[in-house]
PDB file of N, CA and C in Angstrom:
ATOM      1  N   SER A   1      20.343   9.796   7.518  1.00 37.00           N
ATOM      2  CA  SER A   1      19.532   8.768   7.146  1.00 37.00           C
ATOM      3  C   SER A   1      20.224   7.479   7.620  1.00 37.00           C
ATOM      4  N   THR A   2      19.399   6.480   8.285  1.00 38.00           N
ATOM      5  CA  THR A   2      20.115   5.310   8.556  1.00 38.00           C
ATOM      6  C   THR A   2      19.605   4.285   7.807  1.00 38.00           C
ATOM      7  N   GLN A   3      20.145   3.032   7.654  1.00 39.00           N
ATOM      8  CA  GLN A   3      19.693   1.928   6.969  1.00 39.00           C
ATOM      9  C   GLN A   3      18.446   1.449   7.701  1.00 39.00           C
ATOM     10  N   SER A   4      17.441   0.970   6.777  1.00 39.00           N
ATOM     11  CA  SER A   4      16.259   0.678   7.261  1.00 39.00           C
ATOM     12  C   SER A   4      15.532  -0.410   6.455  1.00 39.00           C
ATOM     13  N   THR A   5      14.609  -0.901   7.308  1.00 44.00           N
ATOM     14  CA  THR A   5      13.641  -2.001   6.682  1.00 44.00           C
ATOM     15  C   THR A   5      12.364  -1.443   6.380  1.00 44.00           C
ATOM     16  N   GLY A   6      11.747  -1.885   5.385  1.00 47.00           N
ATOM     17  CA  GLY A   6      10.486  -1.403   5.030  1.00 47.00           C
ATOM     18  C   GLY A   6       9.360  -2.352   4.907  1.00 47.00           C
ATOM     19  N   ILE A   7       8.129  -2.047   5.293  1.00 47.00           N
ATOM     20  CA  ILE A   7       7.039  -2.888   5.222  1.00 47.00           C
ATOM     21  C   ILE A   7       6.005  -2.254   4.421  1.00 47.00           C
ATOM     22  N   TRP A   8       5.426  -2.962   3.232  1.00 47.00           N
ATOM     23  CA  TRP A   8       4.356  -2.179   2.606  1.00 47.00           C
ATOM     24  C   TRP A   8       3.062  -2.805   3.014  1.00 47.00           C
ATOM     25  N   ASN A   9       2.199  -1.809   3.438  1.00 48.00           N
ATOM     26  CA  ASN A   9       0.945  -2.226   4.039  1.00 48.00           C
ATOM     27  C   ASN A   9      -0.235  -2.221   3.064  1.00 48.00           C
ATOM     28  N   GLU A  10      -1.201  -2.892   3.255  1.00 44.00           N
ATOM     29  CA  GLU A  10      -2.362  -2.789   2.358  1.00 44.00           C
ATOM     30  C   GLU A  10      -2.733  -1.445   2.024  1.00 44.00           C
ATOM     31  N   PRO A  11      -3.057  -1.198   0.628  1.00 43.00           N
ATOM     32  CA  PRO A  11      -3.366   0.223   0.224  1.00 43.00           C
ATOM     33  C   PRO A  11      -4.551   0.607   0.813  1.00 43.00           C
ATOM     34  N   LYS A  12      -4.497   1.976   1.094  1.00 40.00           N
ATOM     35  CA  LYS A  12      -5.686   2.644   1.676  1.00 40.00           C
ATOM     36  C   LYS A  12      -6.783   2.632   0.489  1.00 40.00           C
ATOM     37  N   GLN A  13      -8.039   2.857   0.811  1.00 36.00           N
ATOM     38  CA  GLN A  13      -9.076   2.968  -0.233  1.00 36.00           C
ATOM     39  C   GLN A  13      -9.236   4.195  -0.716  1.00 36.00           C
ATOM     40  N   SER A  14      -8.465   5.275  -0.126  1.00 33.00           N
ATOM     41  CA  SER A  14      -8.601   6.566  -0.623  1.00 33.00           C
ATOM     42  C   SER A  14      -7.985   6.600  -1.957  1.00 33.00           C
ATOM     43  N   HIS A  15      -8.157   7.565  -2.879  1.00 33.00           N
ATOM     44  CA  HIS A  15      -7.499   7.617  -4.140  1.00 33.00           C
ATOM     45  C   HIS A  15      -6.410   8.571  -4.300  1.00 33.00           C
ATOM     46  N   SER A  16      -6.078   9.304  -3.075  1.00 33.00           N
ATOM     47  CA  SER A  16      -4.955  10.027  -3.000  1.00 33.00           C
ATOM     48  C   SER A  16      -3.697   9.097  -2.817  1.00 33.00           C
ATOM     49  N   SER A  17      -2.574   9.661  -3.049  1.00 37.00           N
ATOM     50  CA  SER A  17      -1.270   8.842  -2.984  1.00 37.00           C
ATOM     51  C   SER A  17      -0.314   9.694  -2.077  1.00 37.00           C
ATOM     52  N   SER A  18       0.639   8.765  -1.407  1.00 41.00           N
ATOM     53  CA  SER A  18       1.551   9.426  -0.519  1.00 41.00           C
ATOM     54  C   SER A  18       2.854   9.604  -1.457  1.00 41.00           C
ATOM     55  N   SER A  19       2.723   9.208  -2.636  1.00 43.00           N
ATOM     56  CA  SER A  19       3.820   9.252  -3.488  1.00 43.00           C
ATOM     57  C   SER A  19       3.672  10.534  -4.533  1.00 43.00           C
ATOM     58  N   SER A  20       4.822  10.890  -4.944  1.00 42.00           N
ATOM     59  CA  SER A  20       4.775  11.900  -5.947  1.00 42.00           C
ATOM     60  C   SER A  20       4.834  11.309  -7.322  1.00 42.00           C
ATOM     61  N   GLY A  21       4.644  12.239  -8.334  1.00 47.00           N
ATOM     62  CA  GLY A  21       4.732  11.867  -9.677  1.00 47.00           C
ATOM     63  C   GLY A  21       3.455  12.247 -10.509  1.00 47.00           C
ATOM     64  N   ASP A  22       3.553  12.452 -11.693  1.00 50.00           N
ATOM     65  CA  ASP A  22       2.459  13.006 -12.434  1.00 50.00           C
ATOM     66  C   ASP A  22       2.102  12.037 -13.688  1.00 50.00           C
ATOM     67  N   ALA A  23       1.137  11.071 -13.558  1.00 55.00           N
ATOM     68  CA  ALA A  23       0.905  10.180 -14.626  1.00 55.00           C
ATOM     69  C   ALA A  23       0.008  10.802 -15.666  1.00 55.00           C
ATOM     70  N   GLY A  24       0.211  10.351 -16.874  1.00 62.00           N
ATOM     71  CA  GLY A  24      -0.408  11.058 -18.119  1.00 62.00           C
ATOM     72  C   GLY A  24      -1.900  10.396 -18.006  1.00 62.00           C
ATOM     73  N   PRO A  25      -2.610  10.876 -19.087  1.00 67.00           N
ATOM     74  CA  PRO A  25      -4.074  10.442 -19.013  1.00 67.00           C
ATOM     75  C   PRO A  25      -4.298   9.030 -19.252  1.00 67.00           C
ATOM     76  N   GLU A  26      -3.440   8.385 -20.066  1.00 68.00           N
ATOM     77  CA  GLU A  26      -3.694   7.056 -20.417  1.00 68.00           C
ATOM     78  C   GLU A  26      -3.458   6.221 -19.060  1.00 68.00           C
ATOM     79  N   ASP A  27      -2.447   6.544 -18.428  1.00 66.00           N
ATOM     80  CA  ASP A  27      -2.179   5.778 -17.091  1.00 66.00           C
ATOM     81  C   ASP A  27      -3.326   5.992 -16.229  1.00 66.00           C
ATOM     82  N   LYS A  28      -3.947   7.273 -16.111  1.00 67.00           N
ATOM     83  CA  LYS A  28      -5.173   7.488 -15.168  1.00 67.00           C
ATOM     84  C   LYS A  28      -6.163   6.614 -15.623  1.00 67.00           C
ATOM     85  N   LYS A  29      -6.468   6.405 -16.961  1.00 69.00           N
ATOM     86  CA  LYS A  29      -7.550   5.640 -17.427  1.00 69.00           C
ATOM     87  C   LYS A  29      -7.248   4.151 -16.952  1.00 69.00           C
ATOM     88  N   LYS A  30      -6.156   3.770 -17.035  1.00 67.00           N
ATOM     89  CA  LYS A  30      -5.675   2.232 -16.720  1.00 67.00           C
ATOM     90  C   LYS A  30      -5.969   2.136 -15.279  1.00 67.00           C
ATOM     91  N   ARG A  31      -5.586   3.055 -14.443  1.00 63.00           N
ATOM     92  CA  ARG A  31      -5.810   2.793 -12.910  1.00 63.00           C
ATOM     93  C   ARG A  31      -7.270   2.780 -12.670  1.00 63.00           C
ATOM     94  N   ARG A  32      -8.089   3.687 -13.224  1.00 64.00           N
ATOM     95  CA  ARG A  32      -9.617   3.673 -13.098  1.00 64.00           C
ATOM     96  C   ARG A  32     -10.238   2.328 -13.500  1.00 64.00           C
ATOM     97  N   ARG A  33      -9.677   1.728 -14.553  1.00 64.00           N
ATOM     98  CA  ARG A  33     -10.417   0.497 -14.990  1.00 64.00           C
ATOM     99  C   ARG A  33      -9.989  -0.646 -14.108  1.00 64.00           C
ATOM    100  N   ARG A  34      -8.761  -0.626 -13.647  1.00 60.00           N
ATOM    101  CA  ARG A  34      -8.143  -1.423 -12.749  1.00 60.00           C
ATOM    102  C   ARG A  34      -8.876  -1.485 -11.430  1.00 60.00           C
ATOM    103  N   ARG A  35      -9.115  -0.291 -10.838  1.00 60.00           N
ATOM    104  CA  ARG A  35      -9.953  -0.026  -9.672  1.00 60.00           C
ATOM    105  C   ARG A  35     -11.408  -0.729  -9.749  1.00 60.00           C
ATOM    106  N   ARG A  36     -11.974  -0.459 -10.935  1.00 50.00           N
ATOM    107  CA  ARG A  36     -13.249  -0.916 -11.181  1.00 50.00           C
ATOM    108  C   ARG A  36     -13.415  -2.319 -11.027  1.00 50.00           C
ATOM    109  N   ARG A  37     -12.226  -2.997 -11.617  1.00 61.00           N
ATOM    110  CA  ARG A  37     -12.379  -4.451 -11.615  1.00 61.00           C
ATOM    111  C   ARG A  37     -11.789  -5.040 -10.306  1.00 61.00           C
ATOM    112  N   GLY A  38     -11.347  -4.167  -9.456  1.00 61.00           N
ATOM    113  CA  GLY A  38     -10.810  -4.590  -8.085  1.00 61.00           C
ATOM    114  C   GLY A  38      -9.401  -5.186  -8.220  1.00 61.00           C
ATOM    115  N   GLN A  39      -8.684  -4.602  -9.097  1.00 75.00           N
ATOM    116  CA  GLN A  39      -7.396  -5.030  -9.257  1.00 75.00           C
ATOM    117  C   GLN A  39      -6.292  -4.119  -8.771  1.00 75.00           C
ATOM    118  N   LEU A  40      -6.438  -3.978  -7.470  1.00 84.00           N
ATOM    119  CA  LEU A  40      -5.289  -3.133  -6.817  1.00 84.00           C
ATOM    120  C   LEU A  40      -4.232  -4.010  -6.443  1.00 84.00           C
ATOM    121  N   PRO A  41      -2.956  -3.396  -6.427  1.00 88.00           N
ATOM    122  CA  PRO A  41      -1.792  -4.317  -5.941  1.00 88.00           C
ATOM    123  C   PRO A  41      -1.976  -5.100  -4.688  1.00 88.00           C
ATOM    124  N   ASP A  42      -1.422  -6.250  -4.739  1.00 89.00           N
ATOM    125  CA  ASP A  42      -1.534  -7.074  -3.605  1.00 89.00           C
ATOM    126  C   ASP A  42      -0.146  -7.071  -2.771  1.00 89.00           C
ATOM    127  N   PRO A  43      -0.338  -6.551  -1.550  1.00 88.00           N
ATOM    128  CA  PRO A  43       0.981  -6.369  -0.729  1.00 88.00           C
ATOM    129  C   PRO A  43       1.681  -7.587  -0.475  1.00 88.00           C
ATOM    130  N   SER A  44       0.950  -8.729  -0.483  1.00 91.00           N
ATOM    131  CA  SER A  44       1.543 -10.036  -0.212  1.00 91.00           C
ATOM    132  C   SER A  44       2.528 -10.513  -1.509  1.00 91.00           C
ATOM    133  N   LYS A  45       2.132 -10.009  -2.613  1.00 92.00           N
ATOM    134  CA  LYS A  45       2.966 -10.327  -3.803  1.00 92.00           C
ATOM    135  C   LYS A  45       3.988  -9.190  -4.226  1.00 92.00           C
ATOM    136  N   CYS A  46       4.003  -8.049  -3.678  1.00 92.00           N
ATOM    137  CA  CYS A  46       4.877  -7.008  -3.872  1.00 92.00           C
ATOM    138  C   CYS A  46       6.223  -7.257  -3.303  1.00 92.00           C
ATOM    139  N   GLN A  47       7.260  -6.642  -3.861  1.00 94.00           N
ATOM    140  CA  GLN A  47       8.695  -6.998  -3.546  1.00 94.00           C
ATOM    141  C   GLN A  47       9.523  -5.721  -3.303  1.00 94.00           C
ATOM    142  N   LEU A  48      10.227  -5.763  -2.313  1.00 92.00           N
ATOM    143  CA  LEU A  48      11.267  -4.561  -2.130  1.00 92.00           C
ATOM    144  C   LEU A  48      12.659  -5.048  -2.590  1.00 92.00           C
ATOM    145  N   ARG A  49      13.275  -4.189  -3.335  1.00 93.00           N
ATOM    146  CA  ARG A  49      14.600  -4.584  -3.951  1.00 93.00           C
ATOM    147  C   ARG A  49      15.524  -3.425  -3.613  1.00 93.00           C
ATOM    148  N   GLY A  50      16.747  -3.851  -3.411  1.00 91.00           N
ATOM    149  CA  GLY A  50      17.963  -2.754  -3.201  1.00 91.00           C
ATOM    150  C   GLY A  50      18.965  -3.198  -2.490  1.00 91.00           C
ATOM    151  N   THR A  51      20.191  -2.841  -2.926  1.00 84.00           N
ATOM    152  CA  THR A  51      21.500  -3.378  -2.175  1.00 84.00           C
ATOM    153  C   THR A  51      21.436  -2.823  -0.673  1.00 84.00           C
ATOM    154  N   ALA A  52      20.763  -1.856  -0.367  1.00 81.00           N
ATOM    155  CA  ALA A  52      20.636  -1.495   1.058  1.00 81.00           C
ATOM    156  C   ALA A  52      19.877  -2.592   1.811  1.00 81.00           C
ATOM    157  N   LEU A  53      19.096  -3.442   1.256  1.00 84.00           N
ATOM    158  CA  LEU A  53      18.441  -4.426   2.008  1.00 84.00           C
ATOM    159  C   LEU A  53      19.147  -5.741   2.229  1.00 84.00           C
ATOM    160  N   GLU A  54      20.095  -5.808   1.293  1.00 82.00           N
ATOM    161  CA  GLU A  54      21.176  -6.951   1.374  1.00 82.00           C
ATOM    162  C   GLU A  54      22.505  -6.535   2.188  1.00 82.00           C
ATOM    163  N   HIS A  55      22.879  -5.425   1.898  1.00 81.00           N
ATOM    164  CA  HIS A  55      24.204  -4.987   2.726  1.00 81.00           C
ATOM    165  C   HIS A  55      23.944  -3.565   3.262  1.00 81.00           C
ATOM    166  N   PRO A  56      23.194  -3.535   4.465  1.00 77.00           N
ATOM    167  CA  PRO A  56      22.943  -2.300   5.143  1.00 77.00           C
ATOM    168  C   PRO A  56      23.988  -1.588   5.690  1.00 77.00           C
ATOM    169  N   LEU A  57      23.983  -0.334   5.441  1.00 80.00           N
ATOM    170  CA  LEU A  57      25.174   0.565   5.990  1.00 80.00           C
ATOM    171  C   LEU A  57      24.455   1.803   6.882  1.00 80.00           C
ATOM    172  N   VAL A  58      24.514   1.721   8.254  1.00 77.00           N
ATOM    173  CA  VAL A  58      23.900   2.741   9.007  1.00 77.00           C
ATOM    174  C   VAL A  58      24.535   4.003   8.723  1.00 77.00           C
ATOM    175  N   GLY A  59      23.706   5.051   8.531  1.00 79.00           N
ATOM    176  CA  GLY A  59      24.193   6.479   8.247  1.00 79.00           C
ATOM    177  C   GLY A  59      24.429   6.821   6.803  1.00 79.00           C
ATOM    178  N   THR A  60      24.254   5.900   5.892  1.00 85.00           N
ATOM    179  CA  THR A  60      24.434   6.086   4.539  1.00 85.00           C
ATOM    180  C   THR A  60      23.021   6.036   3.899  1.00 85.00           C
ATOM    181  N   PRO A  61      22.883   7.165   3.003  1.00 88.00           N
ATOM    182  CA  PRO A  61      21.754   7.306   2.297  1.00 88.00           C
ATOM    183  C   PRO A  61      21.476   5.988   1.372  1.00 88.00           C
ATOM    184  N   SER A  62      20.146   5.647   1.218  1.00 88.00           N
ATOM    185  CA  SER A  62      19.940   4.244   0.628  1.00 88.00           C
ATOM    186  C   SER A  62      18.716   4.563  -0.277  1.00 88.00           C
ATOM    187  N   GLU A  63      18.670   3.651  -1.400  1.00 91.00           N
ATOM    188  CA  GLU A  63      17.546   3.721  -2.334  1.00 91.00           C
ATOM    189  C   GLU A  63      17.032   2.231  -2.317  1.00 91.00           C
ATOM    190  N   ILE A  64      15.750   2.121  -2.170  1.00 92.00           N
ATOM    191  CA  ILE A  64      15.002   0.892  -2.199  1.00 92.00           C
ATOM    192  C   ILE A  64      13.845   0.995  -3.363  1.00 92.00           C
ATOM    193  N   THR A  65      13.624   0.052  -3.919  1.00 95.00           N
ATOM    194  CA  THR A  65      12.432   0.121  -5.037  1.00 95.00           C
ATOM    195  C   THR A  65      11.347  -0.850  -4.669  1.00 95.00           C
ATOM    196  N   LEU A  66      10.284  -0.512  -4.504  1.00 94.00           N
ATOM    197  CA  LEU A  66       8.872  -1.255  -4.532  1.00 94.00           C
ATOM    198  C   LEU A  66       8.345  -1.588  -5.629  1.00 94.00           C
ATOM    199  N   GLU A  67       8.356  -2.933  -5.982  1.00 95.00           N
ATOM    200  CA  GLU A  67       7.737  -3.369  -7.179  1.00 95.00           C
ATOM    201  C   GLU A  67       6.366  -3.899  -6.826  1.00 95.00           C
ATOM    202  N   THR A  68       5.339  -3.397  -7.534  1.00 93.00           N
ATOM    203  CA  THR A  68       3.888  -3.873  -7.252  1.00 93.00           C
ATOM    204  C   THR A  68       3.357  -4.784  -8.274  1.00 93.00           C
ATOM    205  N   TYR A  69       2.618  -5.829  -7.753  1.00 92.00           N
ATOM    206  CA  TYR A  69       1.950  -6.818  -8.377  1.00 92.00           C
ATOM    207  C   TYR A  69       0.554  -6.884  -8.126  1.00 92.00           C
ATOM    208  N   LEU A  70      -0.190  -7.468  -9.193  1.00 90.00           N
ATOM    209  CA  LEU A  70      -1.604  -7.435  -8.986  1.00 90.00           C
ATOM    210  C   LEU A  70      -1.863  -8.922  -8.366  1.00 90.00           C
ATOM    211  N   PRO A  71      -3.032  -9.034  -7.745  1.00 89.00           N
ATOM    212  CA  PRO A  71      -3.409 -10.417  -7.192  1.00 89.00           C
ATOM    213  C   PRO A  71      -3.208 -11.600  -8.062  1.00 89.00           C
ATOM    214  N   THR A  72      -3.335 -11.463  -9.385  1.00 89.00           N
ATOM    215  CA  THR A  72      -2.999 -12.437 -10.347  1.00 89.00           C
ATOM    216  C   THR A  72      -1.643 -12.797 -10.553  1.00 89.00           C
ATOM    217  N   GLY A  73      -0.765 -11.944  -9.966  1.00 90.00           N
ATOM    218  CA  GLY A  73       0.774 -12.134 -10.134  1.00 90.00           C
ATOM    219  C   GLY A  73       1.453 -11.341 -11.231  1.00 90.00           C
ATOM    220  N   GLU A  74       0.553 -10.626 -11.946  1.00 91.00           N
ATOM    221  CA  GLU A  74       0.955  -9.773 -12.898  1.00 91.00           C
ATOM    222  C   GLU A  74       1.640  -8.527 -12.455  1.00 91.00           C
ATOM    223  N   VAL A  75       2.619  -8.008 -13.213  1.00 91.00           N
ATOM    224  CA  VAL A  75       3.378  -6.802 -12.678  1.00 91.00           C
ATOM    225  C   VAL A  75       2.492  -5.653 -12.950  1.00 91.00           C
ATOM    226  N   CYS A  76       2.241  -4.634 -12.050  1.00 90.00           N
ATOM    227  CA  CYS A  76       1.593  -3.491 -12.186  1.00 90.00           C
ATOM    228  C   CYS A  76       2.403  -2.590 -13.221  1.00 90.00           C
ATOM    229  N   THR A  77       1.733  -1.993 -14.212  1.00 89.00           N
ATOM    230  CA  THR A  77       2.564  -1.236 -15.153  1.00 89.00           C
ATOM    231  C   THR A  77       2.264   0.169 -15.141  1.00 89.00           C
ATOM    232  N   VAL A  78       1.489   0.710 -14.234  1.00 87.00           N
ATOM    233  CA  VAL A  78       1.152   2.154 -13.911  1.00 87.00           C
ATOM    234  C   VAL A  78       1.224   2.438 -12.516  1.00 87.00           C
ATOM    235  N   GLY A  79       1.611   3.705 -12.129  1.00 88.00           N
ATOM    236  CA  GLY A  79       1.869   3.940 -10.718  1.00 88.00           C
ATOM    237  C   GLY A  79       0.445   4.668 -10.325  1.00 88.00           C
ATOM    238  N   GLY A  80       0.550   5.584  -9.237  1.00 87.00           N
ATOM    239  CA  GLY A  80      -0.651   6.398  -8.845  1.00 87.00           C
ATOM    240  C   GLY A  80      -1.300   5.534  -7.815  1.00 87.00           C
ATOM    241  N   GLU A  81      -0.917   4.372  -7.262  1.00 83.00           N
ATOM    242  CA  GLU A  81      -1.743   3.828  -6.292  1.00 83.00           C
ATOM    243  C   GLU A  81      -1.376   4.384  -4.891  1.00 83.00           C
ATOM    244  N   PRO A  82      -2.396   4.370  -4.095  1.00 79.00           N
ATOM    245  CA  PRO A  82      -2.086   4.934  -2.668  1.00 79.00           C
ATOM    246  C   PRO A  82      -1.446   3.926  -1.882  1.00 79.00           C
ATOM    247  N   ILE A  83      -0.101   4.122  -1.545  1.00 80.00           N
ATOM    248  CA  ILE A  83       0.675   3.308  -0.789  1.00 80.00           C
ATOM    249  C   ILE A  83       0.901   3.868   0.498  1.00 80.00           C
ATOM    250  N   ASP A  84       1.123   2.824   1.448  1.00 83.00           N
ATOM    251  CA  ASP A  84       1.431   3.164   2.995  1.00 83.00           C
ATOM    252  C   ASP A  84       2.497   2.305   3.351  1.00 83.00           C
ATOM    253  N   ILE A  85       3.406   2.941   3.559  1.00 85.00           N
ATOM    254  CA  ILE A  85       4.731   2.226   4.045  1.00 85.00           C
ATOM    255  C   ILE A  85       5.332   2.788   5.578  1.00 85.00           C
ATOM    256  N   ASN A  86       6.057   1.824   6.059  1.00 86.00           N
ATOM    257  CA  ASN A  86       6.586   2.259   7.299  1.00 86.00           C
ATOM    258  C   ASN A  86       8.167   1.787   7.137  1.00 86.00           C
ATOM    259  N   VAL A  87       9.135   2.782   7.474  1.00 83.00           N
ATOM    260  CA  VAL A  87      10.418   2.565   7.319  1.00 83.00           C
ATOM    261  C   VAL A  87      11.101   2.849   8.798  1.00 83.00           C
ATOM    262  N   ALA A  88      11.791   1.975   9.225  1.00 82.00           N
ATOM    263  CA  ALA A  88      12.419   1.993  10.602  1.00 82.00           C
ATOM    264  C   ALA A  88      13.879   1.605  10.500  1.00 82.00           C
ATOM    265  N   ALA A  89      14.608   2.183  11.392  1.00 78.00           N
ATOM    266  CA  ALA A  89      16.190   1.758  11.609  1.00 78.00           C
ATOM    267  C   ALA A  89      16.152   0.610  12.290  1.00 78.00           C
ATOM    268  N   PRO A  90      17.295  -0.019  12.277  1.00 77.00           N
ATOM    269  CA  PRO A  90      17.480  -1.501  12.818  1.00 77.00           C
ATOM    270  C   PRO A  90      16.956  -1.497  14.326  1.00 77.00           C
ATOM    271  N   ASP A  91      17.157  -0.441  15.013  1.00 84.00           N
ATOM    272  CA  ASP A  91      16.715  -0.299  16.397  1.00 84.00           C
ATOM    273  C   ASP A  91      15.232  -0.033  16.596  1.00 84.00           C
ATOM    274  N   GLY A  92      14.473  -0.010  15.463  1.00 85.00           N
ATOM    275  CA  GLY A  92      12.968   0.042  15.498  1.00 85.00           C
ATOM    276  C   GLY A  92      12.525   1.397  15.395  1.00 85.00           C
ATOM    277  N   VAL A  93      13.382   2.449  15.515  1.00 87.00           N
ATOM    278  CA  VAL A  93      13.060   3.920  15.496  1.00 87.00           C
ATOM    279  C   VAL A  93      12.596   4.288  13.968  1.00 87.00           C
ATOM    280  N   PRO A  94      11.352   4.810  13.941  1.00 89.00           N
ATOM    281  CA  PRO A  94      11.066   5.283  12.608  1.00 89.00           C
ATOM    282  C   PRO A  94      12.009   6.240  11.877  1.00 89.00           C
ATOM    283  N   THR A  95      12.184   6.041  10.572  1.00 85.00           N
ATOM    284  CA  THR A  95      13.053   6.818   9.758  1.00 85.00           C
ATOM    285  C   THR A  95      12.308   7.689   8.786  1.00 85.00           C
ATOM    286  N   GLU A  96      12.950   8.866   8.437  1.00 87.00           N
ATOM    287  CA  GLU A  96      12.382   9.726   7.466  1.00 87.00           C
ATOM    288  C   GLU A  96      12.737   9.059   6.129  1.00 87.00           C
ATOM    289  N   PHE A  97      11.862   9.279   5.086  1.00 89.00           N
ATOM    290  CA  PHE A  97      12.006   8.718   3.916  1.00 89.00           C
ATOM    291  C   PHE A  97      11.159   9.553   2.902  1.00 89.00           C
ATOM    292  N   LYS A  98      11.722   9.353   1.496  1.00 92.00           N
ATOM    293  CA  LYS A  98      10.818  10.076   0.592  1.00 92.00           C
ATOM    294  C   LYS A  98      10.434   9.116  -0.582  1.00 92.00           C
ATOM    295  N   VAL A  99       9.101   8.925  -0.963  1.00 93.00           N
ATOM    296  CA  VAL A  99       8.609   7.927  -2.013  1.00 93.00           C
ATOM    297  C   VAL A  99       8.365   8.672  -3.239  1.00 93.00           C
ATOM    298  N   THR A 100       8.870   8.162  -4.320  1.00 94.00           N
ATOM    299  CA  THR A 100       8.720   8.748  -5.557  1.00 94.00           C
ATOM    300  C   THR A 100       7.941   7.724  -6.424  1.00 94.00           C
ATOM    301  N   ASP A 101       6.860   8.083  -7.031  1.00 94.00           N
ATOM    302  CA  ASP A 101       6.220   7.331  -8.136  1.00 94.00           C
ATOM    303  C   ASP A 101       6.796   7.246  -9.256  1.00 94.00           C
ATOM    304  N   ASN A 102       7.295   6.288  -9.930  1.00 95.00           N
ATOM    305  CA  ASN A 102       7.884   6.188 -11.060  1.00 95.00           C
ATOM    306  C   ASN A 102       6.955   5.952 -12.211  1.00 95.00           C
ATOM    307  N   ASN A 103       5.672   5.979 -11.870  1.00 92.00           N
ATOM    308  CA  ASN A 103       4.553   5.876 -12.759  1.00 92.00           C
ATOM    309  C   ASN A 103       4.732   4.601 -13.769  1.00 92.00           C
ATOM    310  N   ASN A 104       5.278   3.599 -13.377  1.00 93.00           N
ATOM    311  CA  ASN A 104       5.419   2.327 -14.032  1.00 93.00           C
ATOM    312  C   ASN A 104       5.166   1.096 -13.124  1.00 93.00           C
ATOM    313  N   GLY A 105       4.446   1.371 -11.948  1.00 93.00           N
ATOM    314  CA  GLY A 105       4.200   0.200 -11.080  1.00 93.00           C
ATOM    315  C   GLY A 105       5.271   0.125 -10.063  1.00 93.00           C
ATOM    316  N   THR A 106       6.428   0.856 -10.174  1.00 95.00           N
ATOM    317  CA  THR A 106       7.354   0.899  -9.073  1.00 95.00           C
ATOM    318  C   THR A 106       7.405   2.062  -8.349  1.00 95.00           C
ATOM    319  N   TYR A 107       7.916   2.030  -7.212  1.00 95.00           N
ATOM    320  CA  TYR A 107       8.112   3.338  -6.436  1.00 95.00           C
ATOM    321  C   TYR A 107       9.625   3.295  -5.741  1.00 95.00           C
ATOM    322  N   THR A 108      10.199   4.381  -5.869  1.00 94.00           N
ATOM    323  CA  THR A 108      11.555   4.593  -5.203  1.00 94.00           C
ATOM    324  C   THR A 108      11.568   5.185  -3.850  1.00 94.00           C
ATOM    325  N   ILE A 109      12.075   4.503  -2.940  1.00 93.00           N
ATOM    326  CA  ILE A 109      12.099   4.945  -1.558  1.00 93.00           C
ATOM    327  C   ILE A 109      13.559   5.464  -1.192  1.00 93.00           C
ATOM    328  N   ASP A 110      13.739   6.596  -0.936  1.00 92.00           N
ATOM    329  CA  ASP A 110      14.908   7.154  -0.535  1.00 92.00           C
ATOM    330  C   ASP A 110      14.933   7.358   0.979  1.00 92.00           C
ATOM    331  N   VAL A 111      16.008   6.659   1.544  1.00 86.00           N
ATOM    332  CA  VAL A 111      15.959   6.555   3.081  1.00 86.00           C
ATOM    333  C   VAL A 111      17.332   7.391   3.390  1.00 86.00           C
TER     334      VAL A 111
END
């Protein structure tokens, strides 16, 4: 893998997720209530964190965390949202990555 930068795009309207993870029944109920109220994560408020973003090393595996926030600025506390991200090497070439749903509103991106 190469060091990459990531962009989180607007969530797709489908209810499938490109991330892995198995949320419990209470988390699924919270997600359904949030969707009914139109409270999906707001990509403009979400943040990527990780040392790989600050100190990139080409050719070294990296871990980046996506923290999701609601339009109100509140932290999302459950996962399972349909996320769509693009990861590219510094030269712009798309890079393979794995997304893991931590079922707490954060997603780990292994590059």
